Amino acid sequence: MSRDGKDIGDIKDLVVNMAAGKVHYAALAFDPSWAAPAELYAFPLRDFNLTADRDDLVLDVDKSKVHAMKKFDAKRWDELNDRVWVADMDHYLVTVSVTAMDSPAAIFTRLDANKDDFLNEAEAKEDTGVNSAWKQLDKNSDRKISRSEFTSNYKMER
């Protein structure tokens, strides 16, 4: 579902990296009002958030960004283990994913799981960039980061 609560598509499959034992990405088919129904798009799981009732996944993405994204060719499932394919997808997911395109304000909103307008250390650990910048962001060492501290000090180096 979108950030405004509308159904925008379905996860058609999860691609699992068996060596790491982790989901590599989700293959998402958007609603026809967003994209052609036969097209799939790859999103890392970090791009999704749970709704407050934990019943649905929310993907905070603009329709215009979807059209600019690389399509996942469902006819190429047999290439999922090809080293070139995997390297290409890894590079794509890091440089072009929704999270990589987010502003500091959007990243803060995504990470603030309890919606108290502060990030605690557990919430920050959900994003490697934020987690590694924790000490620089927590300027007053109170073990929390306010929205204003975050948006004025977080440098996106993704």
Tab-separated table of N, CA and C in Angstrom:
chain	number	residue	atom	x	y	z
A	1	MET	N	0.834	-1.172	0.000
A	1	MET	CA	0.000	0.000	0.000
A	1	MET	C	0.881	1.237	0.000
A	2	SER	N	0.315	2.343	-0.460
A	2	SER	CA	1.052	3.602	-0.504
A	2	SER	C	1.027	4.266	0.871
A	3	ARG	N	1.777	5.334	1.012
A	3	ARG	CA	1.816	6.048	2.296
A	3	ARG	C	0.467	6.638	2.668
A	4	ASP	N	-0.419	6.852	1.654
A	4	ASP	CA	-1.748	7.377	1.958
A	4	ASP	C	-2.789	6.271	2.115
A	5	GLY	N	-2.340	5.024	2.242
A	5	GLY	CA	-3.232	3.911	2.556
A	5	GLY	C	-3.916	3.247	1.380
A	6	LYS	N	-3.516	3.566	0.156
A	6	LYS	CA	-4.146	2.957	-1.018
A	6	LYS	C	-3.344	1.754	-1.488
A	7	ASP	N	-4.063	0.739	-1.971
A	7	ASP	CA	-3.415	-0.454	-2.498
A	7	ASP	C	-2.720	-0.100	-3.806
A	8	ILE	N	-1.404	-0.343	-3.867
A	8	ILE	CA	-0.658	-0.007	-5.086
A	8	ILE	C	-0.086	-1.227	-5.791
A	9	GLY	N	-0.213	-2.410	-5.192
A	9	GLY	CA	0.312	-3.592	-5.856
A	9	GLY	C	0.495	-4.757	-4.907
A	10	ASP	N	1.163	-5.786	-5.426
A	10	ASP	CA	1.381	-7.017	-4.664
A	10	ASP	C	2.815	-7.486	-4.812
A	11	ILE	N	3.338	-8.048	-3.741
A	11	ILE	CA	4.631	-8.721	-3.829
A	11	ILE	C	4.372	-10.069	-4.473
A	12	LYS	N	5.001	-10.302	-5.627
A	12	LYS	CA	4.792	-11.542	-6.370
A	12	LYS	C	5.735	-12.643	-5.922
A	13	ASP	N	6.930	-12.263	-5.454
A	13	ASP	CA	7.891	-13.260	-5.021
A	13	ASP	C	8.973	-12.590	-4.199
A	14	LEU	N	9.654	-13.389	-3.395
A	14	LEU	CA	10.818	-12.931	-2.655
A	14	LEU	C	12.020	-13.688	-3.198
A	15	VAL	N	13.089	-12.974	-3.467
A	15	VAL	CA	14.312	-13.597	-3.950
A	15	VAL	C	15.241	-13.732	-2.748
A	16	VAL	N	15.623	-14.969	-2.455
A	16	VAL	CA	16.411	-15.276	-1.268
A	16	VAL	C	17.857	-15.558	-1.655
A	17	ASN	N	18.779	-14.934	-0.945
A	17	ASN	CA	20.196	-15.239	-1.089
A	17	ASN	C	20.456	-16.402	-0.142
A	18	MET	N	20.555	-17.595	-0.694
A	18	MET	CA	20.698	-18.793	0.132
A	18	MET	C	22.024	-18.811	0.887
A	19	ALA	N	23.081	-18.261	0.305
A	19	ALA	CA	24.378	-18.243	0.980
A	19	ALA	C	24.324	-17.407	2.249
A	20	ALA	N	23.620	-16.281	2.184
A	20	ALA	CA	23.512	-15.393	3.347
A	20	ALA	C	22.305	-15.725	4.216
A	21	GLY	N	21.374	-16.505	3.669
A	21	GLY	CA	20.170	-16.839	4.419
A	21	GLY	C	19.255	-15.651	4.629
A	22	LYS	N	19.243	-14.710	3.661
A	22	LYS	CA	18.432	-13.505	3.792
A	22	LYS	C	17.663	-13.250	2.504
A	23	VAL	N	16.551	-12.538	2.657
A	23	VAL	CA	15.802	-12.122	1.480
A	23	VAL	C	16.601	-11.029	0.791
A	24	HIS	N	16.895	-11.243	-0.477
A	24	HIS	CA	17.676	-10.282	-1.257
A	24	HIS	C	16.790	-9.100	-1.660
A	25	TYR	N	15.615	-9.413	-2.215
A	25	TYR	CA	14.667	-8.365	-2.563
A	25	TYR	C	13.301	-8.968	-2.837
A	26	ALA	N	12.314	-8.099	-2.906
A	26	ALA	CA	10.946	-8.492	-3.247
A	26	ALA	C	10.669	-8.073	-4.678
A	27	ALA	N	10.012	-8.951	-5.434
A	27	ALA	CA	9.581	-8.620	-6.797
A	27	ALA	C	8.141	-8.141	-6.694
A	28	LEU	N	7.909	-6.878	-7.007
A	28	LEU	CA	6.619	-6.231	-6.800
A	28	LEU	C	5.935	-5.923	-8.123
A	29	ALA	N	4.664	-6.290	-8.221
A	29	ALA	CA	3.829	-5.919	-9.371
A	29	ALA	C	2.901	-4.808	-8.902
A	30	PHE	N	2.940	-3.680	-9.590
A	30	PHE	CA	2.109	-2.542	-9.212
A	30	PHE	C	0.711	-2.664	-9.799
A	31	ASP	N	-0.216	-1.981	-9.180
A	31	ASP	CA	-1.565	-1.836	-9.686
A	31	ASP	C	-1.493	-1.204	-11.079
A	32	PRO	N	-2.399	-1.569	-12.002
A	32	PRO	CA	-2.350	-1.011	-13.358
A	32	PRO	C	-2.383	0.520	-13.420
A	33	SER	N	-2.899	1.175	-12.395
A	33	SER	CA	-2.889	2.635	-12.396
A	33	SER	C	-1.482	3.188	-12.145
A	34	TRP	N	-0.573	2.313	-11.712
A	34	TRP	CA	0.804	2.731	-11.438
A	34	TRP	C	1.782	2.300	-12.532
A	35	ALA	N	1.618	1.083	-13.023
A	35	ALA	CA	2.557	0.527	-14.015
A	35	ALA	C	1.870	-0.595	-14.766
A	36	ALA	N	2.450	-0.987	-15.891
A	36	ALA	CA	1.885	-2.089	-16.670
A	36	ALA	C	1.834	-3.343	-15.800
A	37	PRO	N	0.716	-4.081	-15.819
A	37	PRO	CA	0.543	-5.216	-14.919
A	37	PRO	C	1.581	-6.326	-15.081
A	38	ALA	N	2.153	-6.468	-16.244
A	38	ALA	CA	3.133	-7.542	-16.459
A	38	ALA	C	4.532	-7.166	-15.976
A	39	GLU	N	4.737	-5.930	-15.565
A	39	GLU	CA	6.055	-5.478	-15.145
A	39	GLU	C	6.258	-5.697	-13.653
A	40	LEU	N	7.449	-6.159	-13.315
A	40	LEU	CA	7.831	-6.346	-11.920
A	40	LEU	C	8.986	-5.411	-11.597
A	41	TYR	N	9.051	-4.980	-10.346
A	41	TYR	CA	10.110	-4.085	-9.884
A	41	TYR	C	10.727	-4.688	-8.631
A	42	ALA	N	12.039	-4.581	-8.512
A	42	ALA	CA	12.748	-5.129	-7.358
A	42	ALA	C	12.908	-4.050	-6.287
A	43	PHE	N	12.565	-4.412	-5.042
A	43	PHE	CA	12.722	-3.516	-3.899
A	43	PHE	C	13.326	-4.297	-2.747
A	44	PRO	N	14.365	-3.754	-2.106
A	44	PRO	CA	14.865	-4.416	-0.899
A	44	PRO	C	13.817	-4.296	0.208
A	45	LEU	N	13.808	-5.239	1.125
A	45	LEU	CA	12.802	-5.216	2.185
A	45	LEU	C	12.882	-3.967	3.045
A	46	ARG	N	14.061	-3.349	3.131
A	46	ARG	CA	14.191	-2.130	3.951
A	46	ARG	C	13.337	-0.979	3.427
A	47	ASP	N	12.874	-1.088	2.176
A	47	ASP	CA	12.037	-0.035	1.612
A	47	ASP	C	10.584	-0.124	2.073
A	48	PHE	N	10.222	-1.212	2.737
A	48	PHE	CA	8.848	-1.412	3.196
A	48	PHE	C	8.753	-1.143	4.693
A	49	ASN	N	7.623	-0.626	5.112
A	49	ASN	CA	7.306	-0.452	6.530
A	49	ASN	C	6.000	-1.168	6.812
A	50	LEU	N	5.814	-1.578	8.050
A	50	LEU	CA	4.547	-2.175	8.466
A	50	LEU	C	3.574	-1.089	8.894
A	51	THR	N	2.297	-1.320	8.645
A	51	THR	CA	1.279	-0.409	9.168
A	51	THR	C	1.216	-0.571	10.680
A	52	ALA	N	0.575	0.360	11.360
A	52	ALA	CA	0.482	0.308	12.821
A	52	ALA	C	-0.140	-0.997	13.312
A	53	ASP	N	-1.121	-1.523	12.589
A	53	ASP	CA	-1.743	-2.784	13.002
A	53	ASP	C	-0.958	-4.007	12.524
A	54	ARG	N	0.149	-3.758	11.808
A	54	ARG	CA	1.071	-4.789	11.333
A	54	ARG	C	0.417	-5.776	10.368
A	55	ASP	N	-0.628	-5.325	9.673
A	55	ASP	CA	-1.323	-6.183	8.720
A	55	ASP	C	-0.906	-5.959	7.274
A	56	ASP	N	-0.340	-4.794	6.968
A	56	ASP	CA	0.011	-4.466	5.596
A	56	ASP	C	1.414	-3.874	5.538
A	57	LEU	N	1.993	-3.955	4.347
A	57	LEU	CA	3.274	-3.310	4.092
A	57	LEU	C	3.030	-2.004	3.362
A	58	VAL	N	3.805	-1.001	3.718
A	58	VAL	CA	3.709	0.304	3.081
A	58	VAL	C	5.007	0.549	2.323
A	59	LEU	N	4.869	0.977	1.077
A	59	LEU	CA	6.010	1.358	0.257
A	59	LEU	C	5.862	2.844	-0.015
A	60	ASP	N	6.763	3.628	0.536
A	60	ASP	CA	6.705	5.083	0.399
A	60	ASP	C	7.465	5.492	-0.855
A	61	VAL	N	6.765	5.464	-1.995
A	61	VAL	CA	7.401	5.777	-3.271
A	61	VAL	C	6.432	6.600	-4.116
A	62	ASP	N	6.968	7.537	-4.844
A	62	ASP	CA	6.152	8.330	-5.760
A	62	ASP	C	5.996	7.591	-7.074
A	63	LYS	N	4.843	7.738	-7.674
A	63	LYS	CA	4.562	7.087	-8.956
A	63	LYS	C	5.600	7.481	-10.008
A	64	SER	N	6.028	8.720	-10.007
A	64	SER	CA	7.014	9.172	-10.997
A	64	SER	C	8.347	8.442	-10.838
A	65	LYS	N	8.721	8.101	-9.612
A	65	LYS	CA	9.964	7.363	-9.388
A	65	LYS	C	9.850	5.934	-9.892
A	66	VAL	N	8.670	5.343	-9.771
A	66	VAL	CA	8.469	3.969	-10.241
A	66	VAL	C	8.719	3.896	-11.742
A	67	HIS	N	8.186	4.835	-12.484
A	67	HIS	CA	8.347	4.821	-13.937
A	67	HIS	C	9.809	4.967	-14.357
A	68	ALA	N	10.616	5.591	-13.513
A	68	ALA	CA	12.031	5.777	-13.831
A	68	ALA	C	12.893	4.588	-13.399
A	69	MET	N	12.311	3.662	-12.636
A	69	MET	CA	13.085	2.538	-12.114
A	69	MET	C	13.281	1.439	-13.146
A	70	LYS	N	14.312	0.664	-12.915
A	70	LYS	CA	14.607	-0.495	-13.745
A	70	LYS	C	13.562	-1.567	-13.493
A	71	LYS	N	13.092	-2.159	-14.555
A	71	LYS	CA	12.105	-3.227	-14.424
A	71	LYS	C	12.816	-4.553	-14.190
A	72	PHE	N	12.181	-5.406	-13.421
A	72	PHE	CA	12.679	-6.750	-13.162
A	72	PHE	C	12.020	-7.671	-14.181
A	73	ASP	N	12.808	-8.284	-15.039
A	73	ASP	CA	12.272	-9.120	-16.106
A	73	ASP	C	11.921	-10.504	-15.565
A	74	ALA	N	10.631	-10.780	-15.430
A	74	ALA	CA	10.173	-12.053	-14.877
A	74	ALA	C	10.554	-13.243	-15.752
A	75	LYS	N	10.924	-13.008	-16.991
A	75	LYS	CA	11.346	-14.092	-17.878
A	75	LYS	C	12.785	-14.519	-17.595
A	76	ARG	N	13.459	-13.808	-16.707
A	76	ARG	CA	14.870	-14.084	-16.436
A	76	ARG	C	15.092	-14.739	-15.078
A	77	TRP	N	14.093	-15.433	-14.541
A	77	TRP	CA	14.245	-16.088	-13.245
A	77	TRP	C	15.442	-17.026	-13.245
A	78	ASP	N	15.733	-17.651	-14.393
A	78	ASP	CA	16.842	-18.603	-14.455
A	78	ASP	C	18.200	-17.926	-14.281
A	79	GLU	N	18.262	-16.604	-14.368
A	79	GLU	CA	19.522	-15.882	-14.224
A	79	GLU	C	19.776	-15.404	-12.791
A	80	LEU	N	18.901	-15.723	-11.870
A	80	LEU	CA	19.031	-15.206	-10.512
A	80	LEU	C	20.332	-15.616	-9.833
A	81	ASN	N	20.934	-16.703	-10.271
A	81	ASN	CA	22.192	-17.151	-9.679
A	81	ASN	C	23.410	-16.756	-10.501
A	82	ASP	N	23.200	-16.092	-11.618
A	82	ASP	CA	24.294	-15.637	-12.457
A	82	ASP	C	25.028	-14.503	-11.739
A	83	ARG	N	26.352	-14.593	-11.629
A	83	ARG	CA	27.130	-13.597	-10.883
A	83	ARG	C	26.963	-12.183	-11.425
A	84	VAL	N	26.910	-12.057	-12.729
A	84	VAL	CA	26.745	-10.730	-13.332
A	84	VAL	C	25.377	-10.164	-12.971
A	85	TRP	N	24.325	-10.998	-13.067
A	85	TRP	CA	22.968	-10.581	-12.711
A	85	TRP	C	22.907	-10.149	-11.246
A	86	VAL	N	23.486	-10.951	-10.357
A	86	VAL	CA	23.461	-10.645	-8.922
A	86	VAL	C	24.207	-9.346	-8.643
A	87	ALA	N	25.384	-9.176	-9.241
A	87	ALA	CA	26.158	-7.941	-9.033
A	87	ALA	C	25.397	-6.725	-9.551
A	88	ASP	N	24.750	-6.880	-10.709
A	88	ASP	CA	23.968	-5.785	-11.279
A	88	ASP	C	22.803	-5.421	-10.354
A	89	MET	N	22.102	-6.420	-9.846
A	89	MET	CA	20.968	-6.152	-8.943
A	89	MET	C	21.450	-5.536	-7.633
A	90	ASP	N	22.565	-6.042	-7.092
A	90	ASP	CA	23.098	-5.465	-5.855
A	90	ASP	C	23.417	-3.987	-6.047
A	91	HIS	N	24.094	-3.672	-7.133
A	91	HIS	CA	24.441	-2.278	-7.423
A	91	HIS	C	23.180	-1.428	-7.587
A	92	TYR	N	22.227	-1.951	-8.322
A	92	TYR	CA	20.974	-1.233	-8.553
A	92	TYR	C	20.233	-0.977	-7.241
A	93	LEU	N	20.111	-2.001	-6.406
A	93	LEU	CA	19.353	-1.863	-5.163
A	93	LEU	C	19.997	-0.864	-4.209
A	94	VAL	N	21.302	-0.738	-4.239
A	94	VAL	CA	21.984	0.216	-3.362
A	94	VAL	C	21.880	1.634	-3.900
A	95	THR	N	21.997	1.795	-5.212
A	95	THR	CA	22.059	3.146	-5.762
A	95	THR	C	20.725	3.733	-6.174
A	96	VAL	N	19.721	2.894	-6.444
A	96	VAL	CA	18.480	3.410	-6.998
A	96	VAL	C	17.257	3.059	-6.160
A	97	SER	N	17.417	2.323	-5.101
A	97	SER	CA	16.245	1.929	-4.325
A	97	SER	C	15.542	3.148	-3.743
A	98	VAL	N	14.327	2.944	-3.321
A	98	VAL	CA	13.530	4.019	-2.725
A	98	VAL	C	14.284	4.653	-1.564
A	99	THR	N	14.854	3.818	-0.717
A	99	THR	CA	15.575	4.327	0.442
A	99	THR	C	16.734	5.201	0.022
A	100	ALA	N	17.454	4.801	-1.026
A	100	ALA	CA	18.595	5.592	-1.478
A	100	ALA	C	18.144	6.951	-1.987
A	101	MET	N	16.925	7.065	-2.471
A	101	MET	CA	16.433	8.326	-3.016
A	101	MET	C	15.733	9.178	-1.962
A	102	ASP	N	15.517	8.646	-0.771
A	102	ASP	CA	14.791	9.362	0.261
A	102	ASP	C	15.566	10.558	0.784
A	103	SER	N	14.836	11.564	1.175
A	103	SER	CA	15.417	12.717	1.846
A	103	SER	C	15.669	12.346	3.306
A	104	PRO	N	16.495	13.116	4.030
A	104	PRO	CA	16.673	12.838	5.453
A	104	PRO	C	15.346	12.818	6.220
A	105	ALA	N	14.412	13.694	5.881
A	105	ALA	CA	13.113	13.712	6.567
A	105	ALA	C	12.348	12.415	6.332
A	106	ALA	N	12.387	11.901	5.107
A	106	ALA	CA	11.693	10.650	4.796
A	106	ALA	C	12.359	9.470	5.493
A	107	ILE	N	13.683	9.480	5.565
A	107	ILE	CA	14.401	8.408	6.266
A	107	ILE	C	14.027	8.425	7.739
A	108	PHE	N	14.008	9.622	8.343
A	108	PHE	CA	13.636	9.732	9.753
A	108	PHE	C	12.234	9.167	9.985
A	109	THR	N	11.286	9.551	9.165
A	109	THR	CA	9.903	9.082	9.306
A	109	THR	C	9.829	7.567	9.196
A	110	ARG	N	10.562	7.009	8.239
A	110	ARG	CA	10.568	5.557	8.052
A	110	ARG	C	11.140	4.843	9.273
A	111	LEU	N	12.180	5.401	9.881
A	111	LEU	CA	12.843	4.743	11.006
A	111	LEU	C	12.134	4.950	12.339
A	112	ASP	N	11.385	6.027	12.490
A	112	ASP	CA	10.724	6.345	13.764
A	112	ASP	C	9.529	5.412	13.981
A	113	ALA	N	9.829	4.168	14.342
A	113	ALA	CA	8.812	3.118	14.444
A	113	ALA	C	7.717	3.438	15.460
A	114	ASN	N	8.076	4.027	16.593
A	114	ASN	CA	7.071	4.334	17.617
A	114	ASN	C	6.451	5.715	17.440
A	115	LYS	N	6.852	6.428	16.401
A	115	LYS	CA	6.281	7.725	16.015
A	115	LYS	C	6.290	8.752	17.144
A	116	ASP	N	7.400	8.758	17.917
A	116	ASP	CA	7.513	9.728	19.007
A	116	ASP	C	8.365	10.949	18.623
A	117	ASP	N	8.738	11.055	17.348
A	117	ASP	CA	9.565	12.136	16.820
A	117	ASP	C	10.995	12.139	17.365
A	118	PHE	N	11.449	10.959	17.808
A	118	PHE	CA	12.836	10.742	18.199
A	118	PHE	C	13.266	9.385	17.667
A	119	LEU	N	14.538	9.273	17.334
A	119	LEU	CA	15.093	7.968	17.003
A	119	LEU	C	15.877	7.475	18.198
A	120	ASN	N	15.625	6.227	18.586
A	120	ASN	CA	16.447	5.606	19.610
A	120	ASN	C	17.458	4.706	18.911
A	121	GLU	N	18.368	4.117	19.658
A	121	GLU	CA	19.424	3.312	19.042
A	121	GLU	C	18.877	2.100	18.310
A	122	ALA	N	17.839	1.481	18.832
A	122	ALA	CA	17.249	0.311	18.165
A	122	ALA	C	16.647	0.699	16.819
A	123	GLU	N	15.963	1.831	16.767
A	123	GLU	CA	15.384	2.297	15.501
A	123	GLU	C	16.489	2.640	14.500
A	124	ALA	N	17.554	3.264	14.972
A	124	ALA	CA	18.660	3.649	14.090
A	124	ALA	C	19.348	2.436	13.486
A	125	LYS	N	19.357	1.330	14.179
A	125	LYS	CA	20.015	0.119	13.678
A	125	LYS	C	19.318	-0.471	12.458
A	126	GLU	N	18.119	-0.005	12.161
A	126	GLU	CA	17.392	-0.491	10.984
A	126	GLU	C	17.958	0.069	9.683
A	127	ASP	N	18.861	1.041	9.778
A	127	ASP	CA	19.487	1.635	8.600
A	127	ASP	C	20.988	1.721	8.874
A	128	THR	N	21.787	1.056	8.050
A	128	THR	CA	23.228	1.008	8.307
A	128	THR	C	23.875	2.387	8.276
A	129	GLY	N	23.422	3.266	7.381
A	129	GLY	CA	23.988	4.612	7.314
A	129	GLY	C	23.705	5.414	8.572
A	130	VAL	N	22.486	5.329	9.058
A	130	VAL	CA	22.103	6.060	10.273
A	130	VAL	C	22.813	5.454	11.480
A	131	ASN	N	22.855	4.131	11.534
A	131	ASN	CA	23.511	3.456	12.650
A	131	ASN	C	24.984	3.860	12.748
A	132	SER	N	25.670	3.898	11.611
A	132	SER	CA	27.094	4.243	11.640
A	132	SER	C	27.316	5.723	11.974
A	133	ALA	N	26.321	6.565	11.735
A	133	ALA	CA	26.441	7.998	12.030
A	133	ALA	C	25.866	8.366	13.402
A	134	TRP	N	25.484	7.375	14.193
A	134	TRP	CA	24.788	7.617	15.470
A	134	TRP	C	25.509	8.646	16.347
A	135	LYS	N	26.787	8.470	16.587
A	135	LYS	CA	27.519	9.367	17.502
A	135	LYS	C	27.551	10.808	16.990
A	136	GLN	N	27.664	10.974	15.681
A	136	GLN	CA	27.676	12.324	15.118
A	136	GLN	C	26.291	12.967	15.194
A	137	LEU	N	25.254	12.148	15.094
A	137	LEU	CA	23.893	12.680	15.123
A	137	LEU	C	23.412	12.983	16.542
A	138	ASP	N	23.837	12.172	17.500
A	138	ASP	CA	23.428	12.364	18.895
A	138	ASP	C	24.383	13.359	19.553
A	139	LYS	N	24.293	14.594	19.129
A	139	LYS	CA	25.245	15.635	19.543
A	139	LYS	C	25.242	15.887	21.047
A	140	ASN	N	24.106	15.790	21.697
A	140	ASN	CA	24.041	16.051	23.136
A	140	ASN	C	24.142	14.765	23.975
A	141	SER	N	24.413	13.655	23.333
A	141	SER	CA	24.632	12.359	24.002
A	141	SER	C	23.481	11.947	24.915
A	142	ASP	N	22.243	12.255	24.518
A	142	ASP	CA	21.092	11.872	25.332
A	142	ASP	C	20.475	10.542	24.880
A	143	ARG	N	21.165	9.852	23.970
A	143	ARG	CA	20.772	8.531	23.464
A	143	ARG	C	19.482	8.552	22.654
A	144	LYS	N	19.184	9.719	22.086
A	144	LYS	CA	18.065	9.855	21.159
A	144	LYS	C	18.362	11.016	20.217
A	145	ILE	N	17.730	10.946	19.043
A	145	ILE	CA	17.952	11.979	18.028
A	145	ILE	C	16.597	12.555	17.640
A	146	SER	N	16.457	13.857	17.780
A	146	SER	CA	15.195	14.502	17.407
A	146	SER	C	15.107	14.622	15.893
A	147	ARG	N	13.923	14.870	15.402
A	147	ARG	CA	13.724	15.066	13.966
A	147	ARG	C	14.588	16.227	13.451
A	148	SER	N	14.626	17.323	14.187
A	148	SER	CA	15.406	18.479	13.714
A	148	SER	C	16.905	18.187	13.744
A	149	GLU	N	17.390	17.501	14.776
A	149	GLU	CA	18.802	17.101	14.801
A	149	GLU	C	19.130	16.255	13.566
A	150	PHE	N	18.253	15.315	13.278
A	150	PHE	CA	18.495	14.394	12.180
A	150	PHE	C	18.493	15.110	10.836
A	151	THR	N	17.433	15.857	10.571
A	151	THR	CA	17.311	16.474	9.247
A	151	THR	C	18.372	17.543	8.995
A	152	SER	N	18.893	18.163	10.042
A	152	SER	CA	19.910	19.190	9.824
A	152	SER	C	21.328	18.615	9.812
A	153	ASN	N	21.517	17.390	10.308
A	153	ASN	CA	22.873	16.848	10.415
A	153	ASN	C	23.137	15.577	9.611
A	154	TYR	N	22.111	14.896	9.148
A	154	TYR	CA	22.341	13.630	8.451
A	154	TYR	C	22.729	13.874	7.004
A	155	LYS	N	23.874	13.374	6.633
A	155	LYS	CA	24.375	13.481	5.263
A	155	LYS	C	24.182	12.129	4.595
A	156	MET	N	23.433	12.121	3.518
A	156	MET	CA	23.172	10.864	2.813
A	156	MET	C	24.379	10.519	1.951
A	157	GLU	N	25.066	9.479	2.336
A	157	GLU	CA	26.216	9.013	1.576
A	157	GLU	C	25.959	7.571	1.204
A	158	ARG	N	24.964	7.365	0.378
A	158	ARG	CA	24.571	6.005	0.007
A	158	ARG	C	24.996	5.732	-1.397
